[in-house]
Amino acid sequence: RISSIMTNFWSNTIWYVILGISTVIQIIWIFAKASNRKMTVALFLTITGMTFFVEITGLAAFHAYEYFPKIFPKSKYDDSVVGNLFSQLSVSSTALLLAVLELKKYWYLICALMYGAIEELFLKLGIYQHHWYRTWMTIVGLLLLFWIVKKMYESTSKQVNPILRYIYIYFALMTLHNHVMFTLKLSGIH
């Protein structure tokens, strides 16, 4: 049993842990550079809700791809959702980092290509699988996400349209709700 857990960790889980560590580093960097940390937290929750919505739609509704972090090897669905959480938090933090640091647009392409390379690596390692989805879709989607987040970040310094504000709140609450509910499910509390 211990041997199986260790094998799973070093073959699959470690790659998701590395992605998680890079996410934590990005979040620390974001909050070190952000001038308005409260707004930045709210925006991060909103962005994470947006990416969760897109990813869970692709993952669960359209069966576009699957993750295999082997954190919950007895439940294929829960395991894939955990892989999704690593992915969504990572791309959300990168999108916000690009906006907070006000990086030039060529950084959007560099970061999108970097995620494309990570996706290809995960495919080669067998810890992620495409069904009908393709890596180029990730690259194009991230370029769009980075642009949207830049516009959202710029708009937060002004009065936000009330309709947009409620959409932002909805996605932020979606993040909190889904993460809390998933944690409760995994802990056995329903």
CSV table of C-alpha atoms in Angstrom, one decimal:
chain,number,residue,atom,x,y,z
A,1,ARG,CA,0.0,0.0,0.0
A,2,ILE,CA,2.7,2.5,1.0
A,3,SER,CA,4.8,1.4,-2.1
A,4,SER,CA,1.8,2.1,-4.3
A,5,ILE,CA,1.3,5.6,-2.8
A,6,MET,CA,4.9,6.5,-3.2
A,7,THR,CA,4.9,5.2,-6.8
A,8,ASN,CA,1.9,7.3,-7.6
A,9,PHE,CA,3.5,10.3,-5.9
A,10,TRP,CA,6.7,10.2,-7.8
A,11,SER,CA,5.1,9.3,-11.2
A,12,ASN,CA,2.0,11.5,-11.2
A,13,THR,CA,1.4,13.7,-8.1
A,14,ILE,CA,4.8,15.3,-8.0
A,15,TRP,CA,4.2,17.1,-11.3
A,16,TYR,CA,0.9,18.6,-9.9
A,17,VAL,CA,2.7,19.6,-6.7
A,18,ILE,CA,5.4,21.4,-8.7
A,19,LEU,CA,2.6,23.2,-10.5
A,20,GLY,CA,1.0,24.1,-7.1
A,21,ILE,CA,4.3,25.4,-5.8
A,22,SER,CA,4.7,27.6,-8.8
A,23,THR,CA,1.2,28.9,-8.2
A,24,VAL,CA,2.0,29.8,-4.6
A,25,ILE,CA,5.1,31.6,-5.7
A,26,GLN,CA,3.1,33.6,-8.3
A,27,ILE,CA,0.4,34.5,-5.7
A,28,ILE,CA,3.1,35.7,-3.2
A,29,TRP,CA,4.6,37.8,-6.0
A,30,ILE,CA,1.2,39.2,-7.0
A,31,PHE,CA,0.4,40.3,-3.4
A,32,ALA,CA,3.9,41.8,-3.0
A,33,LYS,CA,3.4,44.0,-6.1
A,34,ALA,CA,-0.3,44.7,-5.9
A,35,SER,CA,-1.2,48.2,-4.7
A,36,ASN,CA,-4.7,47.3,-3.6
A,37,ARG,CA,-4.5,43.9,-2.0
A,38,LYS,CA,-8.2,43.6,-1.1
A,39,MET,CA,-9.3,44.3,-4.6
A,40,THR,CA,-6.6,41.9,-5.9
A,41,VAL,CA,-7.9,39.1,-3.6
A,42,ALA,CA,-11.5,39.7,-4.9
A,43,LEU,CA,-10.3,39.7,-8.5
A,44,PHE,CA,-8.3,36.5,-8.0
A,45,LEU,CA,-11.4,34.8,-6.7
A,46,THR,CA,-13.4,36.1,-9.7
A,47,ILE,CA,-10.7,34.9,-12.2
A,48,THR,CA,-10.5,31.5,-10.5
A,49,GLY,CA,-14.3,31.2,-10.7
A,50,MET,CA,-14.2,32.0,-14.4
A,51,THR,CA,-11.5,29.5,-15.1
A,52,PHE,CA,-13.3,26.9,-12.9
A,53,PHE,CA,-16.4,27.4,-14.9
A,54,VAL,CA,-14.6,27.0,-18.3
A,55,GLU,CA,-12.5,24.0,-17.1
A,56,ILE,CA,-15.2,22.1,-15.3
A,57,THR,CA,-17.4,22.6,-18.4
A,58,GLY,CA,-14.7,21.1,-20.6
A,59,LEU,CA,-13.9,18.4,-18.1
A,60,ALA,CA,-17.3,17.3,-16.9
A,61,ALA,CA,-19.8,18.4,-19.5
A,62,PHE,CA,-17.9,17.9,-22.7
A,63,HIS,CA,-15.3,15.3,-21.6
A,64,ALA,CA,-12.6,17.2,-23.4
A,65,TYR,CA,-9.8,15.9,-21.2
A,66,GLU,CA,-8.9,14.2,-18.0
A,67,TYR,CA,-6.3,14.7,-15.3
A,68,PHE,CA,-4.5,11.9,-13.5
A,69,PRO,CA,-2.7,13.3,-10.4
A,70,LYS,CA,-3.4,10.1,-8.5
A,71,ILE,CA,-4.2,12.0,-5.3
A,72,PHE,CA,-7.6,10.1,-5.2
A,73,PRO,CA,-6.9,7.0,-7.2
A,74,LYS,CA,-10.1,5.3,-6.0
A,75,SER,CA,-12.2,8.0,-7.6
A,76,LYS,CA,-11.4,8.8,-11.2
A,77,TYR,CA,-13.7,11.8,-11.2
A,78,ASP,CA,-12.5,13.3,-7.9
A,79,ASP,CA,-8.9,12.7,-9.0
A,80,SER,CA,-9.5,14.6,-12.3
A,81,VAL,CA,-11.3,17.4,-10.5
A,82,VAL,CA,-8.2,17.8,-8.2
A,83,GLY,CA,-6.0,18.0,-11.3
A,84,ASN,CA,-8.4,20.6,-12.6
A,85,LEU,CA,-8.0,22.6,-9.4
A,86,PHE,CA,-4.2,22.7,-9.8
A,87,SER,CA,-4.6,23.8,-13.4
A,88,GLN,CA,-7.2,26.5,-12.8
A,89,LEU,CA,-5.4,28.0,-9.9
A,90,SER,CA,-2.2,28.1,-11.9
A,91,VAL,CA,-3.6,29.8,-15.0
A,92,SER,CA,-5.6,32.2,-12.8
A,93,SER,CA,-2.5,33.3,-10.9
A,94,THR,CA,-0.5,33.7,-14.1
A,95,ALA,CA,-3.2,35.8,-15.7
A,96,LEU,CA,-3.4,38.1,-12.6
A,97,LEU,CA,0.4,38.3,-12.4
A,98,LEU,CA,0.6,39.5,-16.0
A,99,ALA,CA,-2.0,42.2,-15.2
A,100,VAL,CA,-0.6,43.3,-11.9
A,101,LEU,CA,3.0,43.6,-13.3
A,102,GLU,CA,1.6,45.3,-16.4
A,103,LEU,CA,3.7,43.1,-18.6
A,104,LYS,CA,3.9,43.7,-22.3
A,105,LYS,CA,1.7,41.6,-24.6
A,106,TYR,CA,4.6,39.4,-25.8
A,107,TRP,CA,4.6,38.0,-22.2
A,108,TYR,CA,1.1,36.8,-22.8
A,109,LEU,CA,2.3,34.7,-25.7
A,110,ILE,CA,5.4,33.5,-23.8
A,111,CYS,CA,3.2,32.4,-20.9
A,112,ALA,CA,0.5,30.8,-23.1
A,113,LEU,CA,3.3,28.8,-25.0
A,114,MET,CA,4.8,27.8,-21.6
A,115,TYR,CA,1.4,26.4,-20.6
A,116,GLY,CA,1.2,24.6,-23.9
A,117,ALA,CA,4.6,23.1,-23.3
A,118,ILE,CA,3.5,22.0,-19.8
A,119,GLU,CA,0.3,20.5,-21.3
A,120,GLU,CA,2.4,18.5,-23.8
A,121,LEU,CA,4.7,17.4,-21.1
A,122,PHE,CA,1.8,16.2,-19.0
A,123,LEU,CA,0.4,14.3,-22.1
A,124,LYS,CA,3.8,12.6,-22.6
A,125,LEU,CA,4.0,11.7,-18.9
A,126,GLY,CA,0.5,10.1,-19.1
A,127,ILE,CA,-0.7,12.3,-16.2
A,128,TYR,CA,-3.2,14.2,-18.5
A,129,GLN,CA,-5.2,13.0,-21.5
A,130,HIS,CA,-7.0,14.7,-24.3
A,131,HIS,CA,-10.2,13.2,-25.7
A,132,TRP,CA,-11.2,15.7,-28.4
A,133,TYR,CA,-9.4,18.7,-27.0
A,134,ARG,CA,-6.0,19.9,-28.4
A,135,THR,CA,-3.1,21.9,-26.9
A,136,TRP,CA,-3.6,24.8,-29.4
A,137,MET,CA,-7.0,25.4,-27.8
A,138,THR,CA,-5.2,26.0,-24.5
A,139,ILE,CA,-2.8,28.5,-26.0
A,140,VAL,CA,-5.6,30.5,-27.8
A,141,GLY,CA,-7.8,30.3,-24.7
A,142,LEU,CA,-5.1,31.6,-22.4
A,143,LEU,CA,-4.3,34.5,-24.7
A,144,LEU,CA,-8.0,35.4,-24.5
A,145,LEU,CA,-8.0,34.9,-20.7
A,146,PHE,CA,-4.9,37.1,-20.2
A,147,TRP,CA,-6.4,39.9,-22.3
A,148,ILE,CA,-9.7,39.7,-20.4
A,149,VAL,CA,-8.0,39.7,-17.0
A,150,LYS,CA,-5.9,42.7,-18.0
A,151,LYS,CA,-9.1,44.6,-18.9
A,152,MET,CA,-10.7,43.5,-15.6
A,153,TYR,CA,-7.7,44.6,-13.6
A,154,GLU,CA,-7.7,48.0,-15.4
A,155,SER,CA,-11.4,48.4,-14.8
A,156,THR,CA,-11.1,47.9,-11.0
A,157,SER,CA,-9.5,51.2,-10.6
A,158,LYS,CA,-12.6,52.9,-12.0
A,159,GLN,CA,-16.3,52.5,-11.2
A,160,VAL,CA,-17.2,49.0,-12.4
A,161,ASN,CA,-20.5,48.6,-14.3
A,162,PRO,CA,-23.1,47.2,-11.9
A,163,ILE,CA,-23.9,44.3,-14.1
A,164,LEU,CA,-20.2,43.4,-14.4
A,165,ARG,CA,-19.8,43.8,-10.6
A,166,TYR,CA,-22.5,41.2,-10.0
A,167,ILE,CA,-20.9,38.9,-12.6
A,168,TYR,CA,-17.6,39.3,-10.8
A,169,ILE,CA,-19.2,38.6,-7.4
A,170,TYR,CA,-21.0,35.5,-8.9
A,171,PHE,CA,-17.7,34.0,-10.1
A,172,ALA,CA,-15.9,34.8,-6.8
A,173,LEU,CA,-18.7,33.1,-4.8
A,174,MET,CA,-18.5,30.2,-7.3
A,175,THR,CA,-14.9,29.8,-6.4
A,176,LEU,CA,-15.5,29.8,-2.7
A,177,HIS,CA,-18.6,27.5,-2.9
A,178,ASN,CA,-17.0,24.9,-5.2
A,179,HIS,CA,-13.7,24.7,-3.2
A,180,VAL,CA,-15.5,24.4,0.1
A,181,MET,CA,-18.0,21.9,-1.2
A,182,PHE,CA,-15.3,19.8,-2.8
A,183,THR,CA,-13.2,19.9,0.4
A,184,LEU,CA,-16.3,18.8,2.5
A,185,LYS,CA,-17.0,16.0,0.0
A,186,LEU,CA,-13.5,14.7,0.2
A,187,SER,CA,-13.5,14.8,4.0
A,188,GLY,CA,-16.7,12.8,4.1
A,189,ILE,CA,-19.0,15.7,5.1
A,190,HIS,CA,-21.8,16.1,2.6
